[in-house]
């Protein structure tokens, strides 16, 4: 069986660090986790890459091409499209030897690749055609979700990626080790709002009544459907890494013959008010 984690999220959120963390964690457990760099503008990562898009094409090459006349963003989109069109190269890249091929793809940060362009969707479909179980790992810097409005904004971004790519999905909250104790408490409260629900954590704001009402409604929908699953990841804590990887393996990829395989429960139907 073949498994693929597609690691996405804004620039600097910790995608490459996540890839390197789980590769090292895998090594310690005698498990091979291949990491492939798909960021054509990558400057630094410290995992051992079993493949690299820059061997095929890089943003600098594209930007230097006088016929194309592309800037950094257009150049990046061009590189991704070029990769998806070069199916033979891509197929060689993902055909690594081994009983279970488990590949983690470290992707670029440009959100438009995942929300409205079709190139990553095409990439996902190709992997599925090649019999990969695919999931999306959306990495989000936990510093940006320590208050309810930004937590909900993050959730909506995740949701739009989820709807566009249409594969199992988890959101990893990175850099937990850098949060202050009080911010950590807040994030924990959002992740586990208990019986009160996320919508009840939103304080009324008389200056922004309409805005608060809208946020509560969105939070209620998120509460009712349990659409987005956030996993905090503290890279300095092996238990936290194990929990995140186990969740992805079992709930998103159904990886591991000896594991008690579970599927994500479909959301309960919610009556319209
Ligand atoms: N302490 C800590 N630093 C992190 C973590 N994740 C990322 N970083 C740092 O944040 C910066 C950007 O991370 P990187 O993985 O390159 O982000 P990318 O652009 O999404 O690939 C680097 O300096 C990393 O060392 C984390 O979980 N904990
Ligand atoms: Mg990176």
PDB file of C-alpha atoms and ligand atoms in Angstrom:
ATOM      1  CA  UNK A   1       0.000   0.000   0.000  1.00  0.00           C
ATOM      2  CA  UNK A   2       1.123   3.573  -0.603  1.00  0.00           C
ATOM      3  CA  UNK A   3       0.474   6.570   1.601  1.00  0.00           C
ATOM      4  CA  UNK A   4       0.975  10.279   1.060  1.00  0.00           C
ATOM      5  CA  UNK A   5       0.818  13.227   3.422  1.00  0.00           C
ATOM      6  CA  UNK A   6       0.627  16.511   1.562  1.00  0.00           C
ATOM      7  CA  UNK A   7       1.948  19.162   3.906  1.00  0.00           C
ATOM      8  CA  UNK A   8       0.674  22.656   3.195  1.00  0.00           C
ATOM      9  CA  UNK A   9       0.272  25.979   5.001  1.00  0.00           C
ATOM     10  CA  UNK A  10       1.497  29.575   4.832  1.00  0.00           C
ATOM     11  CA  UNK A  11       5.212  30.431   4.466  1.00  0.00           C
ATOM     12  CA  UNK A  12       7.113  30.131   7.736  1.00  0.00           C
ATOM     13  CA  UNK A  13       4.363  28.187   9.540  1.00  0.00           C
ATOM     14  CA  UNK A  14       6.637  25.174  10.082  1.00  0.00           C
ATOM     15  CA  UNK A  15       5.967  22.785   7.168  1.00  0.00           C
ATOM     16  CA  UNK A  16       9.594  21.780   6.603  1.00  0.00           C
ATOM     17  CA  UNK A  17      10.173  21.516  10.356  1.00  0.00           C
ATOM     18  CA  UNK A  18       7.128  19.233  10.648  1.00  0.00           C
ATOM     19  CA  UNK A  19       8.478  17.022   7.815  1.00  0.00           C
ATOM     20  CA  UNK A  20      11.901  16.778   9.399  1.00  0.00           C
ATOM     21  CA  UNK A  21      10.389  16.115  12.855  1.00  0.00           C
ATOM     22  CA  UNK A  22       8.304  13.169  11.716  1.00  0.00           C
ATOM     23  CA  UNK A  23      11.115  11.778   9.561  1.00  0.00           C
ATOM     24  CA  UNK A  24      13.415  11.736  12.621  1.00  0.00           C
ATOM     25  CA  UNK A  25      10.624  10.324  14.775  1.00  0.00           C
ATOM     26  CA  UNK A  26      10.127   7.554  12.188  1.00  0.00           C
ATOM     27  CA  UNK A  27      13.859   6.749  12.150  1.00  0.00           C
ATOM     28  CA  UNK A  28      13.866   6.341  15.935  1.00  0.00           C
ATOM     29  CA  UNK A  29      10.955   3.883  15.596  1.00  0.00           C
ATOM     30  CA  UNK A  30      12.636   1.985  12.765  1.00  0.00           C
ATOM     31  CA  UNK A  31      10.114   3.216  10.283  1.00  0.00           C
ATOM     32  CA  UNK A  32      10.938   4.760   6.920  1.00  0.00           C
ATOM     33  CA  UNK A  33       9.201   8.019   6.189  1.00  0.00           C
ATOM     34  CA  UNK A  34      10.333   9.487   2.886  1.00  0.00           C
ATOM     35  CA  UNK A  35      10.185  13.252   2.487  1.00  0.00           C
ATOM     36  CA  UNK A  36       9.992  14.923  -0.915  1.00  0.00           C
ATOM     37  CA  UNK A  37      10.543  18.646  -1.352  1.00  0.00           C
ATOM     38  CA  UNK A  38       7.929  20.130  -3.674  1.00  0.00           C
ATOM     39  CA  UNK A  39       8.753  23.771  -2.964  1.00  0.00           C
ATOM     40  CA  UNK A  40      10.577  25.071  -6.056  1.00  0.00           C
ATOM     41  CA  UNK A  41      11.679  28.141  -4.078  1.00  0.00           C
ATOM     42  CA  UNK A  42      12.901  26.235  -1.002  1.00  0.00           C
ATOM     43  CA  UNK A  43      16.043  27.665   0.524  1.00  0.00           C
ATOM     44  CA  UNK A  44      16.478  25.554   3.612  1.00  0.00           C
ATOM     45  CA  UNK A  45      15.260  22.306   5.126  1.00  0.00           C
ATOM     46  CA  UNK A  46      17.069  19.775   7.260  1.00  0.00           C
ATOM     47  CA  UNK A  47      15.386  16.482   6.359  1.00  0.00           C
ATOM     48  CA  UNK A  48      16.939  14.016   4.015  1.00  0.00           C
ATOM     49  CA  UNK A  49      14.951  14.453   0.797  1.00  0.00           C
ATOM     50  CA  UNK A  50      14.327  11.403  -1.349  1.00  0.00           C
ATOM     51  CA  UNK A  51      13.164  13.715  -4.143  1.00  0.00           C
ATOM     52  CA  UNK A  52      13.265  17.413  -4.941  1.00  0.00           C
ATOM     53  CA  UNK A  53      11.247  19.427  -7.466  1.00  0.00           C
ATOM     54  CA  UNK A  54      14.282  21.711  -7.904  1.00  0.00           C
ATOM     55  CA  UNK A  55      15.983  18.856  -9.779  1.00  0.00           C
ATOM     56  CA  UNK A  56      13.242  19.322 -12.374  1.00  0.00           C
ATOM     57  CA  UNK A  57      12.611  23.053 -12.218  1.00  0.00           C
ATOM     58  CA  UNK A  58      13.187  25.992  -9.871  1.00  0.00           C
ATOM     59  CA  UNK A  59      11.522  29.373  -9.505  1.00  0.00           C
ATOM     60  CA  UNK A  60      14.818  31.142 -10.277  1.00  0.00           C
ATOM     61  CA  UNK A  61      15.086  29.296 -13.623  1.00  0.00           C
ATOM     62  CA  UNK A  62      11.559  30.332 -14.529  1.00  0.00           C
ATOM     63  CA  UNK A  63      12.008  33.970 -13.487  1.00  0.00           C
ATOM     64  CA  UNK A  64      15.192  34.246 -15.531  1.00  0.00           C
ATOM     65  CA  UNK A  65      13.390  33.039 -18.661  1.00  0.00           C
ATOM     66  CA  UNK A  66      12.940  36.106 -20.836  1.00  0.00           C
ATOM     67  CA  UNK A  67      10.034  34.654 -22.810  1.00  0.00           C
ATOM     68  CA  UNK A  68       7.953  33.767 -19.756  1.00  0.00           C
ATOM     69  CA  UNK A  69       8.376  37.106 -17.942  1.00  0.00           C
ATOM     70  CA  UNK A  70       7.065  35.776 -14.626  1.00  0.00           C
ATOM     71  CA  UNK A  71       7.532  37.091 -11.081  1.00  0.00           C
ATOM     72  CA  UNK A  72       7.955  34.964  -7.944  1.00  0.00           C
ATOM     73  CA  UNK A  73       4.273  34.010  -7.591  1.00  0.00           C
ATOM     74  CA  UNK A  74       3.578  33.307 -11.262  1.00  0.00           C
ATOM     75  CA  UNK A  75       6.913  31.482 -11.410  1.00  0.00           C
ATOM     76  CA  UNK A  76       5.922  29.212  -8.570  1.00  0.00           C
ATOM     77  CA  UNK A  77       2.547  28.353 -10.111  1.00  0.00           C
ATOM     78  CA  UNK A  78       4.328  27.665 -13.419  1.00  0.00           C
ATOM     79  CA  UNK A  79       6.752  25.262 -11.663  1.00  0.00           C
ATOM     80  CA  UNK A  80       3.919  23.321 -10.015  1.00  0.00           C
ATOM     81  CA  UNK A  81       2.031  23.038 -13.306  1.00  0.00           C
ATOM     82  CA  UNK A  82       5.220  21.962 -15.069  1.00  0.00           C
ATOM     83  CA  UNK A  83       5.721  19.233 -12.448  1.00  0.00           C
ATOM     84  CA  UNK A  84       2.170  17.886 -12.766  1.00  0.00           C
ATOM     85  CA  UNK A  85       2.533  17.817 -16.561  1.00  0.00           C
ATOM     86  CA  UNK A  86       5.789  15.846 -16.267  1.00  0.00           C
ATOM     87  CA  UNK A  87       4.057  12.715 -15.080  1.00  0.00           C
ATOM     88  CA  UNK A  88       6.931  10.404 -15.963  1.00  0.00           C
ATOM     89  CA  UNK A  89       9.333  12.348 -13.738  1.00  0.00           C
ATOM     90  CA  UNK A  90       6.759  12.464 -10.973  1.00  0.00           C
ATOM     91  CA  UNK A  91       6.009   8.776 -11.243  1.00  0.00           C
ATOM     92  CA  UNK A  92       9.727   7.916 -10.904  1.00  0.00           C
ATOM     93  CA  UNK A  93       9.888  10.221  -7.902  1.00  0.00           C
ATOM     94  CA  UNK A  94       7.082   8.507  -6.003  1.00  0.00           C
ATOM     95  CA  UNK A  95       8.102   4.985  -6.907  1.00  0.00           C
ATOM     96  CA  UNK A  96      10.450   4.419  -4.041  1.00  0.00           C
ATOM     97  CA  UNK A  97      11.317   0.852  -3.054  1.00  0.00           C
ATOM     98  CA  UNK A  98       9.847  -0.635   0.104  1.00  0.00           C
ATOM     99  CA  UNK A  99       6.910  -2.611   1.347  1.00  0.00           C
ATOM    100  CA  UNK A 100       4.877   0.376   2.454  1.00  0.00           C
ATOM    101  CA  UNK A 101       5.649   3.546   0.565  1.00  0.00           C
ATOM    102  CA  UNK A 102       4.992   6.371   2.970  1.00  0.00           C
ATOM    103  CA  UNK A 103       5.827   9.754   1.493  1.00  0.00           C
ATOM    104  CA  UNK A 104       5.493  13.195   3.013  1.00  0.00           C
ATOM    105  CA  UNK A 105       5.398  16.019   0.471  1.00  0.00           C
ATOM    106  CA  UNK A 106       6.727  19.373   1.715  1.00  0.00           C
ATOM    107  CA  UNK A 107       4.777  21.875  -0.377  1.00  0.00           C
ATOM    108  CA  UNK A 108       5.004  25.602  -1.143  1.00  0.00           C
ATOM    109  CA  UNK A 109       3.180  28.164   1.034  1.00  0.00           C
ATOM    110  CA  UNK A 110       1.086  30.020  -1.557  1.00  0.00           C
ATOM    111  CA  UNK A 111      -2.501  29.482  -0.452  1.00  0.00           C
ATOM    112  CA  UNK A 112      -4.002  30.023  -3.922  1.00  0.00           C
ATOM    113  CA  UNK A 113      -2.463  26.710  -4.981  1.00  0.00           C
ATOM    114  CA  UNK A 114      -4.872  24.956  -2.621  1.00  0.00           C
ATOM    115  CA  UNK A 115      -7.970  27.139  -2.533  1.00  0.00           C
ATOM    116  CA  UNK A 116      -8.776  27.956  -6.142  1.00  0.00           C
ATOM    117  CA  UNK A 117      -6.130  26.810  -8.608  1.00  0.00           C
ATOM    118  CA  UNK A 118      -6.457  23.259  -9.906  1.00  0.00           C
ATOM    119  CA  UNK A 119      -2.800  22.245  -9.947  1.00  0.00           C
ATOM    120  CA  UNK A 120      -2.682  20.662  -6.464  1.00  0.00           C
ATOM    121  CA  UNK A 121      -6.010  18.988  -7.090  1.00  0.00           C
ATOM    122  CA  UNK A 122      -4.463  17.469 -10.231  1.00  0.00           C
ATOM    123  CA  UNK A 123      -1.485  16.348  -8.158  1.00  0.00           C
ATOM    124  CA  UNK A 124      -3.759  14.694  -5.570  1.00  0.00           C
ATOM    125  CA  UNK A 125      -5.746  12.918  -8.307  1.00  0.00           C
ATOM    126  CA  UNK A 126      -2.512  11.631  -9.886  1.00  0.00           C
ATOM    127  CA  UNK A 127      -1.378  10.166  -6.563  1.00  0.00           C
ATOM    128  CA  UNK A 128      -4.779   8.544  -6.106  1.00  0.00           C
ATOM    129  CA  UNK A 129      -4.552   7.135  -9.632  1.00  0.00           C
ATOM    130  CA  UNK A 130      -1.211   5.625  -8.596  1.00  0.00           C
ATOM    131  CA  UNK A 131      -2.975   3.960  -5.628  1.00  0.00           C
ATOM    132  CA  UNK A 132      -1.868   6.299  -2.889  1.00  0.00           C
ATOM    133  CA  UNK A 133      -4.040   6.957   0.143  1.00  0.00           C
ATOM    134  CA  UNK A 134      -3.741  10.726   0.363  1.00  0.00           C
ATOM    135  CA  UNK A 135      -4.339  13.185   3.174  1.00  0.00           C
ATOM    136  CA  UNK A 136      -3.746  16.876   3.646  1.00  0.00           C
ATOM    137  CA  UNK A 137      -1.784  18.108   6.645  1.00  0.00           C
ATOM    138  CA  UNK A 138      -2.489  21.805   6.974  1.00  0.00           C
ATOM    139  CA  UNK A 139       0.135  23.385   9.232  1.00  0.00           C
ATOM    140  CA  UNK A 140      -0.877  26.526  11.071  1.00  0.00           C
ATOM    141  CA  UNK A 141       1.300  28.602  13.406  1.00  0.00           C
ATOM    142  CA  UNK A 142      -0.391  28.362  16.826  1.00  0.00           C
ATOM    143  CA  UNK A 143       0.626  31.992  17.548  1.00  0.00           C
ATOM    144  CA  UNK A 144      -1.954  33.075  14.992  1.00  0.00           C
ATOM    145  CA  UNK A 145      -4.811  31.258  16.674  1.00  0.00           C
ATOM    146  CA  UNK A 146      -4.646  32.400  20.284  1.00  0.00           C
ATOM    147  CA  UNK A 147      -7.857  34.413  20.058  1.00  0.00           C
ATOM    148  CA  UNK A 148     -11.260  33.303  18.810  1.00  0.00           C
ATOM    149  CA  UNK A 149     -11.519  35.527  15.692  1.00  0.00           C
ATOM    150  CA  UNK A 150      -8.170  34.377  14.315  1.00  0.00           C
ATOM    151  CA  UNK A 151      -8.918  30.766  15.320  1.00  0.00           C
ATOM    152  CA  UNK A 152     -12.149  30.927  13.302  1.00  0.00           C
ATOM    153  CA  UNK A 153     -10.385  32.669  10.403  1.00  0.00           C
ATOM    154  CA  UNK A 154      -7.793  29.859  10.427  1.00  0.00           C
ATOM    155  CA  UNK A 155     -10.573  27.313  10.497  1.00  0.00           C
ATOM    156  CA  UNK A 156     -12.267  28.889   7.478  1.00  0.00           C
ATOM    157  CA  UNK A 157      -9.018  28.841   5.491  1.00  0.00           C
ATOM    158  CA  UNK A 158      -8.603  25.178   6.380  1.00  0.00           C
ATOM    159  CA  UNK A 159     -12.185  24.550   5.369  1.00  0.00           C
ATOM    160  CA  UNK A 160     -11.752  26.149   1.941  1.00  0.00           C
ATOM    161  CA  UNK A 161      -8.687  23.964   1.292  1.00  0.00           C
ATOM    162  CA  UNK A 162     -10.636  20.935   2.490  1.00  0.00           C
ATOM    163  CA  UNK A 163     -13.535  21.653   0.148  1.00  0.00           C
ATOM    164  CA  UNK A 164     -11.267  22.250  -2.838  1.00  0.00           C
ATOM    165  CA  UNK A 165      -9.018  19.211  -2.442  1.00  0.00           C
ATOM    166  CA  UNK A 166     -11.632  16.820  -1.087  1.00  0.00           C
ATOM    167  CA  UNK A 167      -9.417  14.329   0.783  1.00  0.00           C
ATOM    168  CA  UNK A 168      -9.049  13.536   4.518  1.00  0.00           C
ATOM    169  CA  UNK A 169      -7.582  16.449   6.327  1.00  0.00           C
ATOM    170  CA  UNK A 170      -5.998  17.463   9.618  1.00  0.00           C
ATOM    171  CA  UNK A 171      -4.738  20.825  10.835  1.00  0.00           C
ATOM    172  CA  UNK A 172      -1.519  20.757  12.801  1.00  0.00           C
ATOM    173  CA  UNK A 173      -0.922  23.645  15.197  1.00  0.00           C
ATOM    174  CA  UNK A 174       2.836  24.220  15.132  1.00  0.00           C
ATOM    175  CA  UNK A 175       5.261  26.041  17.455  1.00  0.00           C
ATOM    176  CA  UNK A 176       3.308  25.069  20.581  1.00  0.00           C
ATOM    177  CA  UNK A 177       6.671  24.932  22.415  1.00  0.00           C
ATOM    178  CA  UNK A 178       7.093  28.676  21.824  1.00  0.00           C
ATOM    179  CA  UNK A 179       3.705  29.710  23.254  1.00  0.00           C
ATOM    180  CA  UNK A 180       3.466  31.326  26.680  1.00  0.00           C
ATOM    181  CA  UNK A 181       1.612  29.318  29.331  1.00  0.00           C
ATOM    182  CA  UNK A 182      -1.451  31.572  29.072  1.00  0.00           C
ATOM    183  CA  UNK A 183      -1.605  31.326  25.258  1.00  0.00           C
ATOM    184  CA  UNK A 184      -1.220  27.571  25.516  1.00  0.00           C
ATOM    185  CA  UNK A 185      -4.191  27.452  27.894  1.00  0.00           C
ATOM    186  CA  UNK A 186      -6.292  29.481  25.488  1.00  0.00           C
ATOM    187  CA  UNK A 187      -5.469  27.221  22.539  1.00  0.00           C
ATOM    188  CA  UNK A 188      -6.291  24.167  24.651  1.00  0.00           C
ATOM    189  CA  UNK A 189      -9.629  25.717  25.538  1.00  0.00           C
ATOM    190  CA  UNK A 190     -10.482  26.246  21.836  1.00  0.00           C
ATOM    191  CA  UNK A 191      -9.400  22.732  20.941  1.00  0.00           C
ATOM    192  CA  UNK A 192     -11.553  21.227  23.633  1.00  0.00           C
ATOM    193  CA  UNK A 193     -14.410  23.626  24.270  1.00  0.00           C
ATOM    194  CA  UNK A 194     -16.276  20.837  26.177  1.00  0.00           C
ATOM    195  CA  UNK A 195     -20.032  21.019  26.415  1.00  0.00           C
ATOM    196  CA  UNK A 196     -20.182  24.824  26.061  1.00  0.00           C
ATOM    197  CA  UNK A 197     -19.019  24.727  22.466  1.00  0.00           C
ATOM    198  CA  UNK A 198     -16.759  27.153  20.638  1.00  0.00           C
ATOM    199  CA  UNK A 199     -19.596  29.562  19.889  1.00  0.00           C
ATOM    200  CA  UNK A 200     -20.145  30.086  23.629  1.00  0.00           C
ATOM    201  CA  UNK A 201     -16.537  31.186  24.111  1.00  0.00           C
ATOM    202  CA  UNK A 202     -17.147  34.300  22.005  1.00  0.00           C
ATOM    203  CA  UNK A 203     -17.673  37.321  24.241  1.00  0.00           C
ATOM    204  CA  UNK A 204     -20.361  39.816  23.259  1.00  0.00           C
ATOM    205  CA  UNK A 205     -18.920  43.022  21.831  1.00  0.00           C
ATOM    206  CA  UNK A 206     -21.405  45.933  21.714  1.00  0.00           C
ATOM    207  CA  UNK A 207     -19.216  47.809  19.214  1.00  0.00           C
ATOM    208  CA  UNK A 208     -19.234  44.950  16.749  1.00  0.00           C
ATOM    209  CA  UNK A 209     -22.617  43.371  17.301  1.00  0.00           C
ATOM    210  CA  UNK A 210     -23.175  42.131  13.732  1.00  0.00           C
ATOM    211  CA  UNK A 211     -19.638  40.837  13.473  1.00  0.00           C
ATOM    212  CA  UNK A 212     -19.965  38.915  16.769  1.00  0.00           C
ATOM    213  CA  UNK A 213     -23.281  37.432  15.646  1.00  0.00           C
ATOM    214  CA  UNK A 214     -21.744  36.216  12.385  1.00  0.00           C
ATOM    215  CA  UNK A 215     -18.781  34.713  14.214  1.00  0.00           C
ATOM    216  CA  UNK A 216     -21.069  32.878  16.638  1.00  0.00           C
ATOM    217  CA  UNK A 217     -23.053  31.424  13.740  1.00  0.00           C
ATOM    218  CA  UNK A 218     -19.891  30.226  11.999  1.00  0.00           C
ATOM    219  CA  UNK A 219     -18.560  28.780  15.264  1.00  0.00           C
ATOM    220  CA  UNK A 220     -21.884  27.001  15.802  1.00  0.00           C
ATOM    221  CA  UNK A 221     -21.692  25.375  12.356  1.00  0.00           C
ATOM    222  CA  UNK A 222     -18.123  24.298  13.070  1.00  0.00           C
ATOM    223  CA  UNK A 223     -19.229  22.930  16.478  1.00  0.00           C
ATOM    224  CA  UNK A 224     -22.180  21.042  15.015  1.00  0.00           C
ATOM    225  CA  UNK A 225     -20.375  19.437  12.115  1.00  0.00           C
ATOM    226  CA  UNK A 226     -16.918  18.913  13.645  1.00  0.00           C
ATOM    227  CA  UNK A 227     -15.518  19.726  10.196  1.00  0.00           C
ATOM    228  CA  UNK A 228     -11.961  20.614  11.043  1.00  0.00           C
ATOM    229  CA  UNK A 229      -9.746  18.629  13.349  1.00  0.00           C
ATOM    230  CA  UNK A 230      -6.864  20.541  14.946  1.00  0.00           C
ATOM    231  CA  UNK A 231      -3.913  18.692  16.492  1.00  0.00           C
ATOM    232  CA  UNK A 232      -1.412  20.644  18.576  1.00  0.00           C
ATOM    233  CA  UNK A 233       2.182  19.614  17.833  1.00  0.00           C
ATOM    234  CA  UNK A 234       4.985  20.253  20.290  1.00  0.00           C
ATOM    235  CA  UNK A 235       8.142  19.185  18.467  1.00  0.00           C
ATOM    236  CA  UNK A 236      10.065  19.018  21.761  1.00  0.00           C
ATOM    237  CA  UNK A 237       7.697  16.401  23.163  1.00  0.00           C
ATOM    238  CA  UNK A 238       7.851  12.858  21.738  1.00  0.00           C
ATOM    239  CA  UNK A 239       4.357  12.045  23.065  1.00  0.00           C
ATOM    240  CA  UNK A 240       2.910  14.980  21.164  1.00  0.00           C
ATOM    241  CA  UNK A 241       4.665  13.881  17.943  1.00  0.00           C
ATOM    242  CA  UNK A 242       3.425  10.310  18.420  1.00  0.00           C
ATOM    243  CA  UNK A 243      -0.137  11.523  18.979  1.00  0.00           C
ATOM    244  CA  UNK A 244      -0.132  13.715  15.867  1.00  0.00           C
ATOM    245  CA  UNK A 245       1.385  11.017  13.663  1.00  0.00           C
ATOM    246  CA  UNK A 246      -0.915   8.311  15.028  1.00  0.00           C
ATOM    247  CA  UNK A 247      -3.949  10.475  14.348  1.00  0.00           C
ATOM    248  CA  UNK A 248      -2.845  11.044  10.757  1.00  0.00           C
ATOM    249  CA  UNK A 249      -1.876   7.392  10.225  1.00  0.00           C
ATOM    250  CA  UNK A 250      -5.078   5.917  11.577  1.00  0.00           C
ATOM    251  CA  UNK A 251      -7.793   8.500  11.065  1.00  0.00           C
ATOM    252  CA  UNK A 252      -6.619  10.074   7.799  1.00  0.00           C
ATOM    253  CA  UNK A 253      -4.614   7.376   6.009  1.00  0.00           C
ATOM    254  CA  UNK A 254      -5.665   4.086   7.588  1.00  0.00           C
ATOM    255  CA  UNK A 255      -2.001   3.192   7.729  1.00  0.00           C
ATOM    256  CA  UNK A 256      -0.757   0.189   9.704  1.00  0.00           C
ATOM    257  CA  UNK A 257      -1.993  -3.369   9.308  1.00  0.00           C
ATOM    258  CA  UNK A 258      -1.776  -4.048  13.031  1.00  0.00           C
ATOM    259  CA  UNK A 259      -3.598  -0.925  14.017  1.00  0.00           C
ATOM    260  CA  UNK A 260      -7.244  -0.876  14.920  1.00  0.00           C
ATOM    261  CA  UNK A 261      -8.328   0.887  11.752  1.00  0.00           C
ATOM    262  CA  UNK A 262     -10.924   3.583  12.267  1.00  0.00           C
ATOM    263  CA  UNK A 263     -12.611   5.949   9.911  1.00  0.00           C
ATOM    264  CA  UNK A 264     -13.631   9.511  10.540  1.00  0.00           C
ATOM    265  CA  UNK A 265     -17.231   9.445  11.729  1.00  0.00           C
ATOM    266  CA  UNK A 266     -19.582  11.275   9.408  1.00  0.00           C
ATOM    267  CA  UNK A 267     -21.028  14.370  11.042  1.00  0.00           C
ATOM    268  CA  UNK A 268     -24.432  14.044  12.670  1.00  0.00           C
ATOM    269  CA  UNK A 269     -27.143  15.674  10.621  1.00  0.00           C
ATOM    270  CA  UNK A 270     -28.057  19.039  12.031  1.00  0.00           C
ATOM    271  CA  UNK A 271     -31.630  20.284  11.911  1.00  0.00           C
ATOM    272  CA  UNK A 272     -32.069  23.643  10.270  1.00  0.00           C
ATOM    273  CA  UNK A 273     -33.375  26.157  12.735  1.00  0.00           C
TER     274      UNK A 273
HETATM  275  N1  LIG B   1      10.542  26.224  18.242  1.00  0.00           N
HETATM  276  C1  LIG B   1       9.937  25.887  17.109  1.00  0.00           C
HETATM  277  N2  LIG B   1      10.329  26.458  15.952  1.00  0.00           N
HETATM  278  C2  LIG B   1       9.698  26.098  14.807  1.00  0.00           C
HETATM  279  C3  LIG B   1       8.639  25.145  14.799  1.00  0.00           C
HETATM  280  N3  LIG B   1       8.208  24.999  13.520  1.00  0.00           N
HETATM  281  C4  LIG B   1       8.973  25.840  12.782  1.00  0.00           C
HETATM  282  N4  LIG B   1       9.866  26.506  13.534  1.00  0.00           N
HETATM  283  C5  LIG B   1      10.831  27.525  13.071  1.00  0.00           C
HETATM  284  O1  LIG B   1      10.120  28.460  12.255  1.00  0.00           O
HETATM  285  C6  LIG B   1      10.880  28.821  11.107  1.00  0.00           C
HETATM  286  C7  LIG B   1      10.118  28.473   9.828  1.00  0.00           C
HETATM  287  O2  LIG B   1       9.926  27.071   9.796  1.00  0.00           O
HETATM  288  P1  LIG B   1       9.898  26.234   8.450  1.00  0.00           P
HETATM  289  O3  LIG B   1       9.696  24.815   8.834  1.00  0.00           O
HETATM  290  O4  LIG B   1      11.069  26.539   7.582  1.00  0.00           O
HETATM  291  O5  LIG B   1       8.580  26.829   7.770  1.00  0.00           O
HETATM  292  P2  LIG B   1       7.948  26.574   6.307  1.00  0.00           P
HETATM  293  O6  LIG B   1       8.229  27.821   5.508  1.00  0.00           O
HETATM  294  O7  LIG B   1       6.491  26.409   6.535  1.00  0.00           O
HETATM  295  O8  LIG B   1       8.592  25.354   5.750  1.00  0.00           O
HETATM  296  C8  LIG B   1      12.206  28.087  11.243  1.00  0.00           C
HETATM  297  O9  LIG B   1      13.150  28.962  11.834  1.00  0.00           O
HETATM  298  C9  LIG B   1      11.900  26.916  12.180  1.00  0.00           C
HETATM  299  O10 LIG B   1      13.033  26.521  12.939  1.00  0.00           O
HETATM  300  C10 LIG B   1       8.232  24.557  16.054  1.00  0.00           C
HETATM  301  O11 LIG B   1       7.304  23.730  16.157  1.00  0.00           O
HETATM  302  N5  LIG B   1       8.925  24.962  17.165  1.00  0.00           N
HETATM  303 MG1  LIG B   2       9.707  25.063   3.954  1.00  0.00          MG
END
